[in-house]
């Protein structure tokens, strides 16, 4: 589940990438939306980045990290990487937001769209999900075919479902049960500001993986002094809970808050928050200084 931000639609960036990622891998998709014509949203899905864009991004990343390779060896190094990529189809994570997904990826019977705007109850959506998940039984032990479900803005104010709190909770619980026995995954985005505090907490407990997005206030000078690369950030991604099924060992993450950046206004980049250096200079703070003291003089106990 992804908790939406009332001030910015950053959850749509994650939802678009999730949908495009499955369609590129030839995975069937069920998309539910409060819009009248959900299929029109498919035209806004991003296209996978080309090999030329990947080379440009890799080149920029190497320059940022300060890697220096002689031009003779770099030439052969890049050719070997290209040959390896051509021989093996890798899972795509990079999408170009400026280029729409080609129509043949979402045409045909692989995409099922549902409008929940005029649904009197969640029964219709539940039946569509049950029919969709019946195609991917987990009992056969095969993972050759997997499905994806994307539900946008469940309990949005323009839907009649916004006043059916207990029915929606029952639907989410039933959807979780169906996903346990199917080779499929589902993402649900919802506006927490429109739910009562008690039901918002119930929704959060029902989620296997709980994320939230938050927009960055415009021209926040105090925040800009604390974070490196603040000018390129558009929001924050917070990880509240990670699924740990059939175990009591908790998941300990290295970071729970990530910055959402738009590189060249085309690619989504998620990075760990990096505190800016104390002196205000540019660059990363990791490894720049080993002292925690605010004084410039090094003492015997300066750690």
PDB file of C-alpha atoms in Angstrom:
ATOM      1  CA  UNK A   1       0.000   0.000   0.000  1.00  0.00           C
ATOM      2  CA  UNK A   2       1.102   3.552  -0.752  1.00  0.00           C
ATOM      3  CA  UNK A   3      -0.230   6.475   1.265  1.00  0.00           C
ATOM      4  CA  UNK A   4      -0.797   9.404  -1.068  1.00  0.00           C
ATOM      5  CA  UNK A   5       0.147  13.012  -0.476  1.00  0.00           C
ATOM      6  CA  UNK A   6      -2.717  15.483  -0.731  1.00  0.00           C
ATOM      7  CA  UNK A   7      -0.441  18.182  -2.175  1.00  0.00           C
ATOM      8  CA  UNK A   8       1.327  16.274  -4.965  1.00  0.00           C
ATOM      9  CA  UNK A   9       0.618  13.142  -7.057  1.00  0.00           C
ATOM     10  CA  UNK A  10       4.014  11.530  -6.466  1.00  0.00           C
ATOM     11  CA  UNK A  11       2.345   8.177  -5.907  1.00  0.00           C
ATOM     12  CA  UNK A  12       1.474   8.161  -9.606  1.00  0.00           C
ATOM     13  CA  UNK A  13       5.175   8.019 -10.482  1.00  0.00           C
ATOM     14  CA  UNK A  14       5.562   4.792  -8.532  1.00  0.00           C
ATOM     15  CA  UNK A  15       2.313   3.372  -9.881  1.00  0.00           C
ATOM     16  CA  UNK A  16       3.260   4.082 -13.498  1.00  0.00           C
ATOM     17  CA  UNK A  17       6.634   2.395 -13.113  1.00  0.00           C
ATOM     18  CA  UNK A  18       5.015  -0.605 -11.429  1.00  0.00           C
ATOM     19  CA  UNK A  19       2.552  -1.035 -14.288  1.00  0.00           C
ATOM     20  CA  UNK A  20       5.102  -0.510 -17.064  1.00  0.00           C
ATOM     21  CA  UNK A  21       7.537  -2.896 -15.419  1.00  0.00           C
ATOM     22  CA  UNK A  22       4.994  -5.698 -15.567  1.00  0.00           C
ATOM     23  CA  UNK A  23       3.789  -4.998 -19.099  1.00  0.00           C
ATOM     24  CA  UNK A  24       7.326  -4.945 -20.476  1.00  0.00           C
ATOM     25  CA  UNK A  25       7.887  -8.372 -18.890  1.00  0.00           C
ATOM     26  CA  UNK A  26       4.691  -9.636 -20.571  1.00  0.00           C
ATOM     27  CA  UNK A  27       2.837  -9.943 -17.263  1.00  0.00           C
ATOM     28  CA  UNK A  28      -0.963  -9.506 -17.310  1.00  0.00           C
ATOM     29  CA  UNK A  29      -2.273  -6.437 -15.494  1.00  0.00           C
ATOM     30  CA  UNK A  30      -5.519  -5.514 -13.747  1.00  0.00           C
ATOM     31  CA  UNK A  31      -5.882  -1.755 -13.311  1.00  0.00           C
ATOM     32  CA  UNK A  32      -8.679  -0.195 -11.237  1.00  0.00           C
ATOM     33  CA  UNK A  33      -9.198   3.562 -11.108  1.00  0.00           C
ATOM     34  CA  UNK A  34     -11.850   6.069  -9.992  1.00  0.00           C
ATOM     35  CA  UNK A  35     -11.765   7.609 -13.494  1.00  0.00           C
ATOM     36  CA  UNK A  36     -14.553   7.020 -15.989  1.00  0.00           C
ATOM     37  CA  UNK A  37     -12.164   5.689 -18.630  1.00  0.00           C
ATOM     38  CA  UNK A  38      -9.272   3.898 -16.897  1.00  0.00           C
ATOM     39  CA  UNK A  39      -7.846   2.672 -20.205  1.00  0.00           C
ATOM     40  CA  UNK A  40      -6.924   6.222 -21.125  1.00  0.00           C
ATOM     41  CA  UNK A  41      -4.398   6.201 -18.285  1.00  0.00           C
ATOM     42  CA  UNK A  42      -2.409   3.506 -20.077  1.00  0.00           C
ATOM     43  CA  UNK A  43      -1.277   6.103 -22.593  1.00  0.00           C
ATOM     44  CA  UNK A  44       0.684   7.896 -19.837  1.00  0.00           C
ATOM     45  CA  UNK A  45       2.798   4.895 -18.865  1.00  0.00           C
ATOM     46  CA  UNK A  46       6.543   5.466 -19.367  1.00  0.00           C
ATOM     47  CA  UNK A  47       8.621   3.634 -21.932  1.00  0.00           C
ATOM     48  CA  UNK A  48      11.777   1.663 -21.024  1.00  0.00           C
ATOM     49  CA  UNK A  49      14.925   3.691 -21.465  1.00  0.00           C
ATOM     50  CA  UNK A  50      16.966   2.941 -24.555  1.00  0.00           C
ATOM     51  CA  UNK A  51      20.509   1.619 -24.508  1.00  0.00           C
ATOM     52  CA  UNK A  52      21.739   5.089 -25.501  1.00  0.00           C
ATOM     53  CA  UNK A  53      20.066   6.640 -22.470  1.00  0.00           C
ATOM     54  CA  UNK A  54      21.502   3.934 -20.215  1.00  0.00           C
ATOM     55  CA  UNK A  55      25.007   4.603 -21.510  1.00  0.00           C
ATOM     56  CA  UNK A  56      24.549   8.319 -20.866  1.00  0.00           C
ATOM     57  CA  UNK A  57      23.272   7.705 -17.331  1.00  0.00           C
ATOM     58  CA  UNK A  58      26.060   5.252 -16.557  1.00  0.00           C
ATOM     59  CA  UNK A  59      28.590   7.749 -17.872  1.00  0.00           C
ATOM     60  CA  UNK A  60      27.191  10.502 -15.674  1.00  0.00           C
ATOM     61  CA  UNK A  61      27.168   8.221 -12.651  1.00  0.00           C
ATOM     62  CA  UNK A  62      30.783   7.303 -13.158  1.00  0.00           C
ATOM     63  CA  UNK A  63      31.753  10.931 -13.381  1.00  0.00           C
ATOM     64  CA  UNK A  64      29.883  11.752 -10.188  1.00  0.00           C
ATOM     65  CA  UNK A  65      31.647   8.960  -8.312  1.00  0.00           C
ATOM     66  CA  UNK A  66      34.997  10.150  -9.569  1.00  0.00           C
ATOM     67  CA  UNK A  67      35.890   6.991 -11.492  1.00  0.00           C
ATOM     68  CA  UNK A  68      38.656   7.513 -14.022  1.00  0.00           C
ATOM     69  CA  UNK A  69      39.387   4.875 -16.655  1.00  0.00           C
ATOM     70  CA  UNK A  70      41.842   5.303 -19.490  1.00  0.00           C
ATOM     71  CA  UNK A  71      40.008   5.858 -22.740  1.00  0.00           C
ATOM     72  CA  UNK A  72      41.597   2.817 -24.362  1.00  0.00           C
ATOM     73  CA  UNK A  73      40.368   0.422 -21.658  1.00  0.00           C
ATOM     74  CA  UNK A  74      37.031   2.173 -21.214  1.00  0.00           C
ATOM     75  CA  UNK A  75      36.233   1.553 -24.862  1.00  0.00           C
ATOM     76  CA  UNK A  76      36.662  -2.203 -24.582  1.00  0.00           C
ATOM     77  CA  UNK A  77      34.992  -2.251 -21.160  1.00  0.00           C
ATOM     78  CA  UNK A  78      31.799  -0.655 -22.489  1.00  0.00           C
ATOM     79  CA  UNK A  79      31.705  -3.016 -25.480  1.00  0.00           C
ATOM     80  CA  UNK A  80      31.866  -6.047 -23.210  1.00  0.00           C
ATOM     81  CA  UNK A  81      28.988  -4.733 -21.143  1.00  0.00           C
ATOM     82  CA  UNK A  82      26.855  -4.150 -24.225  1.00  0.00           C
ATOM     83  CA  UNK A  83      27.481  -7.664 -25.499  1.00  0.00           C
ATOM     84  CA  UNK A  84      26.476  -9.099 -22.144  1.00  0.00           C
ATOM     85  CA  UNK A  85      23.252  -7.107 -22.050  1.00  0.00           C
ATOM     86  CA  UNK A  86      22.311  -8.170 -25.559  1.00  0.00           C
ATOM     87  CA  UNK A  87      22.824 -11.839 -24.749  1.00  0.00           C
ATOM     88  CA  UNK A  88      20.635 -11.772 -21.661  1.00  0.00           C
ATOM     89  CA  UNK A  89      17.339  -9.974 -21.171  1.00  0.00           C
ATOM     90  CA  UNK A  90      17.455  -8.225 -17.828  1.00  0.00           C
ATOM     91  CA  UNK A  91      14.624  -7.027 -15.647  1.00  0.00           C
ATOM     92  CA  UNK A  92      13.920  -3.390 -16.505  1.00  0.00           C
ATOM     93  CA  UNK A  93      13.896  -0.746 -13.778  1.00  0.00           C
ATOM     94  CA  UNK A  94      14.675   2.390 -15.803  1.00  0.00           C
ATOM     95  CA  UNK A  95      11.832   4.142 -17.596  1.00  0.00           C
ATOM     96  CA  UNK A  96      11.769   7.371 -19.557  1.00  0.00           C
ATOM     97  CA  UNK A  97       8.898   9.552 -18.339  1.00  0.00           C
ATOM     98  CA  UNK A  98       8.957  11.632 -21.526  1.00  0.00           C
ATOM     99  CA  UNK A  99       8.351   8.691 -23.844  1.00  0.00           C
ATOM    100  CA  UNK A 100       5.012   6.856 -23.695  1.00  0.00           C
ATOM    101  CA  UNK A 101       4.892   3.090 -23.635  1.00  0.00           C
ATOM    102  CA  UNK A 102       4.357   1.530 -27.022  1.00  0.00           C
ATOM    103  CA  UNK A 103       0.767   0.516 -27.676  1.00  0.00           C
ATOM    104  CA  UNK A 104       1.489  -3.129 -28.391  1.00  0.00           C
ATOM    105  CA  UNK A 105       2.545  -3.638 -24.746  1.00  0.00           C
ATOM    106  CA  UNK A 106      -0.927  -2.913 -23.361  1.00  0.00           C
ATOM    107  CA  UNK A 107      -3.152  -3.849 -26.272  1.00  0.00           C
ATOM    108  CA  UNK A 108      -5.033  -7.122 -26.397  1.00  0.00           C
ATOM    109  CA  UNK A 109      -6.210  -9.278 -23.547  1.00  0.00           C
ATOM    110  CA  UNK A 110      -3.272  -8.746 -21.172  1.00  0.00           C
ATOM    111  CA  UNK A 111      -4.693  -5.590 -19.569  1.00  0.00           C
ATOM    112  CA  UNK A 112      -8.047  -5.469 -17.795  1.00  0.00           C
ATOM    113  CA  UNK A 113      -9.302  -2.030 -16.722  1.00  0.00           C
ATOM    114  CA  UNK A 114     -12.000  -1.427 -14.112  1.00  0.00           C
ATOM    115  CA  UNK A 115     -13.702   1.830 -13.178  1.00  0.00           C
ATOM    116  CA  UNK A 116     -14.727   2.000  -9.519  1.00  0.00           C
ATOM    117  CA  UNK A 117     -16.335   5.428  -9.764  1.00  0.00           C
ATOM    118  CA  UNK A 118     -19.947   4.272  -9.953  1.00  0.00           C
ATOM    119  CA  UNK A 119     -19.543   0.979  -8.090  1.00  0.00           C
ATOM    120  CA  UNK A 120     -22.199   0.713  -5.367  1.00  0.00           C
ATOM    121  CA  UNK A 121     -20.007  -1.680  -3.335  1.00  0.00           C
ATOM    122  CA  UNK A 122     -16.629  -3.412  -3.554  1.00  0.00           C
ATOM    123  CA  UNK A 123     -18.241  -6.667  -4.730  1.00  0.00           C
ATOM    124  CA  UNK A 124     -17.694  -5.844  -8.398  1.00  0.00           C
ATOM    125  CA  UNK A 125     -14.014  -5.091  -7.876  1.00  0.00           C
ATOM    126  CA  UNK A 126     -13.662  -8.199  -5.732  1.00  0.00           C
ATOM    127  CA  UNK A 127     -15.122 -10.417  -8.448  1.00  0.00           C
ATOM    128  CA  UNK A 128     -12.826  -8.926 -11.089  1.00  0.00           C
ATOM    129  CA  UNK A 129      -9.801  -9.500  -8.862  1.00  0.00           C
ATOM    130  CA  UNK A 130     -10.862 -13.089  -8.125  1.00  0.00           C
ATOM    131  CA  UNK A 131     -11.326 -13.846 -11.821  1.00  0.00           C
ATOM    132  CA  UNK A 132      -7.976 -12.258 -12.652  1.00  0.00           C
ATOM    133  CA  UNK A 133      -6.044 -14.088  -9.919  1.00  0.00           C
ATOM    134  CA  UNK A 134      -7.571 -17.435 -10.871  1.00  0.00           C
ATOM    135  CA  UNK A 135      -5.237 -17.423 -13.893  1.00  0.00           C
ATOM    136  CA  UNK A 136      -2.125 -17.626 -11.678  1.00  0.00           C
ATOM    137  CA  UNK A 137      -2.463 -20.538  -9.235  1.00  0.00           C
ATOM    138  CA  UNK A 138       0.534 -21.093  -6.993  1.00  0.00           C
ATOM    139  CA  UNK A 139      -0.123 -24.795  -6.425  1.00  0.00           C
ATOM    140  CA  UNK A 140       1.477 -25.843  -9.711  1.00  0.00           C
ATOM    141  CA  UNK A 141       4.864 -24.549  -8.531  1.00  0.00           C
ATOM    142  CA  UNK A 142       5.530 -22.675 -11.767  1.00  0.00           C
ATOM    143  CA  UNK A 143       6.504 -19.001 -11.802  1.00  0.00           C
ATOM    144  CA  UNK A 144       6.545 -18.622 -15.585  1.00  0.00           C
ATOM    145  CA  UNK A 145       3.425 -16.450 -15.545  1.00  0.00           C
ATOM    146  CA  UNK A 146       2.708 -13.834 -12.914  1.00  0.00           C
ATOM    147  CA  UNK A 147       0.078 -11.121 -12.620  1.00  0.00           C
ATOM    148  CA  UNK A 148      -0.072  -7.593 -11.271  1.00  0.00           C
ATOM    149  CA  UNK A 149      -2.948  -5.615  -9.777  1.00  0.00           C
ATOM    150  CA  UNK A 150      -2.824  -1.822  -9.522  1.00  0.00           C
ATOM    151  CA  UNK A 151      -5.648  -0.061  -7.651  1.00  0.00           C
ATOM    152  CA  UNK A 152      -5.427   3.721  -7.743  1.00  0.00           C
ATOM    153  CA  UNK A 153      -6.878   5.993  -5.046  1.00  0.00           C
ATOM    154  CA  UNK A 154      -9.128   3.502  -3.329  1.00  0.00           C
ATOM    155  CA  UNK A 155     -11.830   5.383  -1.389  1.00  0.00           C
ATOM    156  CA  UNK A 156     -11.316   8.534  -3.451  1.00  0.00           C
ATOM    157  CA  UNK A 157     -13.961  11.226  -2.798  1.00  0.00           C
ATOM    158  CA  UNK A 158     -15.451  10.877  -6.298  1.00  0.00           C
ATOM    159  CA  UNK A 159     -16.303   7.214  -5.595  1.00  0.00           C
ATOM    160  CA  UNK A 160     -19.239   5.858  -3.695  1.00  0.00           C
ATOM    161  CA  UNK A 161     -16.852   3.507  -1.905  1.00  0.00           C
ATOM    162  CA  UNK A 162     -15.528   6.394   0.175  1.00  0.00           C
ATOM    163  CA  UNK A 163     -18.358   5.910   2.690  1.00  0.00           C
ATOM    164  CA  UNK A 164     -17.974   2.129   3.027  1.00  0.00           C
ATOM    165  CA  UNK A 165     -15.125   1.788   5.480  1.00  0.00           C
ATOM    166  CA  UNK A 166     -15.897  -1.679   6.819  1.00  0.00           C
ATOM    167  CA  UNK A 167     -16.713  -3.065   3.365  1.00  0.00           C
ATOM    168  CA  UNK A 168     -13.385  -1.804   2.038  1.00  0.00           C
ATOM    169  CA  UNK A 169     -11.519  -3.413   4.946  1.00  0.00           C
ATOM    170  CA  UNK A 170     -13.259  -6.690   4.178  1.00  0.00           C
ATOM    171  CA  UNK A 171     -12.254  -6.343   0.517  1.00  0.00           C
ATOM    172  CA  UNK A 172      -8.589  -5.733   1.418  1.00  0.00           C
ATOM    173  CA  UNK A 173      -8.547  -8.738   3.741  1.00  0.00           C
ATOM    174  CA  UNK A 174     -10.073 -10.922   1.028  1.00  0.00           C
ATOM    175  CA  UNK A 175      -7.621  -9.621  -1.577  1.00  0.00           C
ATOM    176  CA  UNK A 176      -4.695 -10.512   0.704  1.00  0.00           C
ATOM    177  CA  UNK A 177      -6.069 -14.024   1.090  1.00  0.00           C
ATOM    178  CA  UNK A 178      -6.358 -14.471  -2.674  1.00  0.00           C
ATOM    179  CA  UNK A 179      -2.841 -13.154  -3.260  1.00  0.00           C
ATOM    180  CA  UNK A 180      -1.431 -15.707  -0.800  1.00  0.00           C
ATOM    181  CA  UNK A 181      -2.511 -18.523  -3.113  1.00  0.00           C
ATOM    182  CA  UNK A 182      -1.633 -16.844  -6.428  1.00  0.00           C
ATOM    183  CA  UNK A 183       1.518 -15.865  -8.303  1.00  0.00           C
ATOM    184  CA  UNK A 184       0.615 -12.190  -8.253  1.00  0.00           C
ATOM    185  CA  UNK A 185       1.290  -8.916  -6.469  1.00  0.00           C
ATOM    186  CA  UNK A 186      -0.970  -5.917  -5.865  1.00  0.00           C
ATOM    187  CA  UNK A 187      -0.425  -2.238  -5.141  1.00  0.00           C
ATOM    188  CA  UNK A 188      -3.130  -0.051  -3.605  1.00  0.00           C
ATOM    189  CA  UNK A 189      -2.805   3.716  -3.247  1.00  0.00           C
ATOM    190  CA  UNK A 190      -5.153   5.568  -0.918  1.00  0.00           C
ATOM    191  CA  UNK A 191      -5.528   9.102   0.478  1.00  0.00           C
ATOM    192  CA  UNK A 192      -5.026   8.833   4.261  1.00  0.00           C
ATOM    193  CA  UNK A 193      -6.200  12.406   4.840  1.00  0.00           C
ATOM    194  CA  UNK A 194      -9.721  11.422   3.763  1.00  0.00           C
ATOM    195  CA  UNK A 195      -9.988   8.524   6.186  1.00  0.00           C
ATOM    196  CA  UNK A 196     -10.767   8.673   9.851  1.00  0.00           C
ATOM    197  CA  UNK A 197      -7.723   8.139  12.105  1.00  0.00           C
ATOM    198  CA  UNK A 198      -8.980   4.772  13.326  1.00  0.00           C
ATOM    199  CA  UNK A 199      -9.630   3.382   9.847  1.00  0.00           C
ATOM    200  CA  UNK A 200      -6.373   4.825   8.549  1.00  0.00           C
ATOM    201  CA  UNK A 201      -4.533   2.800  11.190  1.00  0.00           C
ATOM    202  CA  UNK A 202      -6.480  -0.310  10.248  1.00  0.00           C
ATOM    203  CA  UNK A 203      -5.510   0.139   6.598  1.00  0.00           C
ATOM    204  CA  UNK A 204      -1.869   0.461   7.566  1.00  0.00           C
ATOM    205  CA  UNK A 205      -1.972  -2.743   9.631  1.00  0.00           C
ATOM    206  CA  UNK A 206      -3.559  -4.599   6.707  1.00  0.00           C
ATOM    207  CA  UNK A 207      -0.691  -3.764   4.358  1.00  0.00           C
ATOM    208  CA  UNK A 208       2.175  -6.198   3.842  1.00  0.00           C
ATOM    209  CA  UNK A 209       4.437  -3.396   2.616  1.00  0.00           C
ATOM    210  CA  UNK A 210       3.518   0.151   3.605  1.00  0.00           C
ATOM    211  CA  UNK A 211       4.992   3.179   1.853  1.00  0.00           C
ATOM    212  CA  UNK A 212       4.179   6.865   1.896  1.00  0.00           C
ATOM    213  CA  UNK A 213       5.160   9.775  -0.350  1.00  0.00           C
ATOM    214  CA  UNK A 214       5.541  13.399   0.659  1.00  0.00           C
ATOM    215  CA  UNK A 215       6.130  16.474  -1.442  1.00  0.00           C
ATOM    216  CA  UNK A 216       8.969  18.835  -0.607  1.00  0.00           C
ATOM    217  CA  UNK A 217       7.893  22.390   0.321  1.00  0.00           C
ATOM    218  CA  UNK A 218       8.962  24.971  -2.231  1.00  0.00           C
ATOM    219  CA  UNK A 219      12.059  26.968  -1.359  1.00  0.00           C
ATOM    220  CA  UNK A 220      12.574  25.451   2.064  1.00  0.00           C
ATOM    221  CA  UNK A 221      15.943  27.076   2.807  1.00  0.00           C
ATOM    222  CA  UNK A 222      16.445  25.319   6.131  1.00  0.00           C
ATOM    223  CA  UNK A 223      15.905  21.917   4.559  1.00  0.00           C
ATOM    224  CA  UNK A 224      18.137  22.851   1.640  1.00  0.00           C
ATOM    225  CA  UNK A 225      21.024  23.465   4.032  1.00  0.00           C
ATOM    226  CA  UNK A 226      20.656  20.038   5.630  1.00  0.00           C
ATOM    227  CA  UNK A 227      20.407  17.843   2.518  1.00  0.00           C
ATOM    228  CA  UNK A 228      22.794  17.357  -0.366  1.00  0.00           C
ATOM    229  CA  UNK A 229      21.234  17.637  -3.823  1.00  0.00           C
ATOM    230  CA  UNK A 230      18.119  19.326  -2.478  1.00  0.00           C
ATOM    231  CA  UNK A 231      17.587  21.223  -5.745  1.00  0.00           C
ATOM    232  CA  UNK A 232      16.940  17.971  -7.651  1.00  0.00           C
ATOM    233  CA  UNK A 233      14.506  16.491  -5.115  1.00  0.00           C
ATOM    234  CA  UNK A 234      10.765  16.459  -5.738  1.00  0.00           C
ATOM    235  CA  UNK A 235       9.656  14.490  -2.691  1.00  0.00           C
ATOM    236  CA  UNK A 236      10.368  11.848  -0.068  1.00  0.00           C
ATOM    237  CA  UNK A 237       9.575   8.146   0.023  1.00  0.00           C
ATOM    238  CA  UNK A 238       9.125   6.663   3.502  1.00  0.00           C
ATOM    239  CA  UNK A 239       9.213   2.914   4.163  1.00  0.00           C
ATOM    240  CA  UNK A 240       6.996   2.151   7.167  1.00  0.00           C
ATOM    241  CA  UNK A 241       6.713  -1.626   6.962  1.00  0.00           C
ATOM    242  CA  UNK A 242       8.250  -4.503   5.013  1.00  0.00           C
ATOM    243  CA  UNK A 243       6.616  -7.897   4.631  1.00  0.00           C
ATOM    244  CA  UNK A 244       8.130 -10.677   6.743  1.00  0.00           C
ATOM    245  CA  UNK A 245       5.921 -13.700   6.134  1.00  0.00           C
ATOM    246  CA  UNK A 246       6.331 -16.975   8.062  1.00  0.00           C
ATOM    247  CA  UNK A 247       9.079 -15.612  10.294  1.00  0.00           C
ATOM    248  CA  UNK A 248       9.415 -13.626  13.505  1.00  0.00           C
ATOM    249  CA  UNK A 249      12.732 -12.026  12.553  1.00  0.00           C
ATOM    250  CA  UNK A 250      12.159  -8.321  11.864  1.00  0.00           C
ATOM    251  CA  UNK A 251      13.447  -6.631   8.746  1.00  0.00           C
ATOM    252  CA  UNK A 252      16.106  -4.047   9.586  1.00  0.00           C
ATOM    253  CA  UNK A 253      16.623  -1.601   6.740  1.00  0.00           C
ATOM    254  CA  UNK A 254      19.703   0.502   6.186  1.00  0.00           C
ATOM    255  CA  UNK A 255      17.441   3.494   5.505  1.00  0.00           C
ATOM    256  CA  UNK A 256      13.711   4.143   5.804  1.00  0.00           C
ATOM    257  CA  UNK A 257      13.555   7.538   4.089  1.00  0.00           C
ATOM    258  CA  UNK A 258      14.583   8.087   0.481  1.00  0.00           C
ATOM    259  CA  UNK A 259      14.629  11.134  -1.717  1.00  0.00           C
ATOM    260  CA  UNK A 260      12.696  11.099  -4.990  1.00  0.00           C
ATOM    261  CA  UNK A 261      14.657  12.785  -7.746  1.00  0.00           C
ATOM    262  CA  UNK A 262      13.928  13.357 -11.411  1.00  0.00           C
ATOM    263  CA  UNK A 263      17.197  13.042 -13.267  1.00  0.00           C
ATOM    264  CA  UNK A 264      17.090  15.232 -16.391  1.00  0.00           C
ATOM    265  CA  UNK A 265      13.320  15.365 -15.777  1.00  0.00           C
ATOM    266  CA  UNK A 266      13.083  11.926 -17.337  1.00  0.00           C
ATOM    267  CA  UNK A 267      14.175   9.230 -14.885  1.00  0.00           C
ATOM    268  CA  UNK A 268      13.068   8.521 -11.324  1.00  0.00           C
ATOM    269  CA  UNK A 269      15.960   8.071  -8.913  1.00  0.00           C
ATOM    270  CA  UNK A 270      15.546   6.915  -5.299  1.00  0.00           C
ATOM    271  CA  UNK A 271      18.478   7.751  -3.040  1.00  0.00           C
ATOM    272  CA  UNK A 272      19.180   7.598   0.664  1.00  0.00           C
ATOM    273  CA  UNK A 273      19.025  10.965   2.344  1.00  0.00           C
ATOM    274  CA  UNK A 274      22.486  12.454   2.555  1.00  0.00           C
ATOM    275  CA  UNK A 275      23.271  15.186   5.037  1.00  0.00           C
ATOM    276  CA  UNK A 276      25.099  18.159   3.575  1.00  0.00           C
ATOM    277  CA  UNK A 277      28.588  18.993   4.882  1.00  0.00           C
ATOM    278  CA  UNK A 278      28.742  21.386   7.794  1.00  0.00           C
ATOM    279  CA  UNK A 279      30.780  23.935   5.900  1.00  0.00           C
ATOM    280  CA  UNK A 280      28.077  24.170   3.226  1.00  0.00           C
ATOM    281  CA  UNK A 281      30.279  22.934   0.398  1.00  0.00           C
ATOM    282  CA  UNK A 282      28.870  20.740  -2.325  1.00  0.00           C
ATOM    283  CA  UNK A 283      29.319  16.999  -2.456  1.00  0.00           C
ATOM    284  CA  UNK A 284      28.403  14.068  -0.310  1.00  0.00           C
ATOM    285  CA  UNK A 285      28.977  13.963   3.399  1.00  0.00           C
ATOM    286  CA  UNK A 286      29.745  10.250   3.632  1.00  0.00           C
ATOM    287  CA  UNK A 287      33.443   9.797   4.225  1.00  0.00           C
ATOM    288  CA  UNK A 288      34.226  13.518   4.103  1.00  0.00           C
ATOM    289  CA  UNK A 289      34.943  13.792   7.803  1.00  0.00           C
ATOM    290  CA  UNK A 290      35.386  11.376  10.620  1.00  0.00           C
ATOM    291  CA  UNK A 291      34.732  13.821  13.447  1.00  0.00           C
ATOM    292  CA  UNK A 292      31.468  14.664  15.132  1.00  0.00           C
ATOM    293  CA  UNK A 293      32.777  17.719  16.950  1.00  0.00           C
ATOM    294  CA  UNK A 294      31.755  21.196  15.854  1.00  0.00           C
ATOM    295  CA  UNK A 295      35.162  22.636  16.718  1.00  0.00           C
ATOM    296  CA  UNK A 296      37.867  22.896  14.085  1.00  0.00           C
ATOM    297  CA  UNK A 297      40.511  21.930  16.649  1.00  0.00           C
ATOM    298  CA  UNK A 298      41.070  18.228  17.081  1.00  0.00           C
ATOM    299  CA  UNK A 299      41.141  17.114  20.664  1.00  0.00           C
ATOM    300  CA  UNK A 300      42.186  13.896  22.362  1.00  0.00           C
ATOM    301  CA  UNK A 301      38.582  12.649  22.487  1.00  0.00           C
ATOM    302  CA  UNK A 302      37.445  13.983  19.106  1.00  0.00           C
ATOM    303  CA  UNK A 303      35.337  11.176  17.700  1.00  0.00           C
TER     304      UNK A 303
END
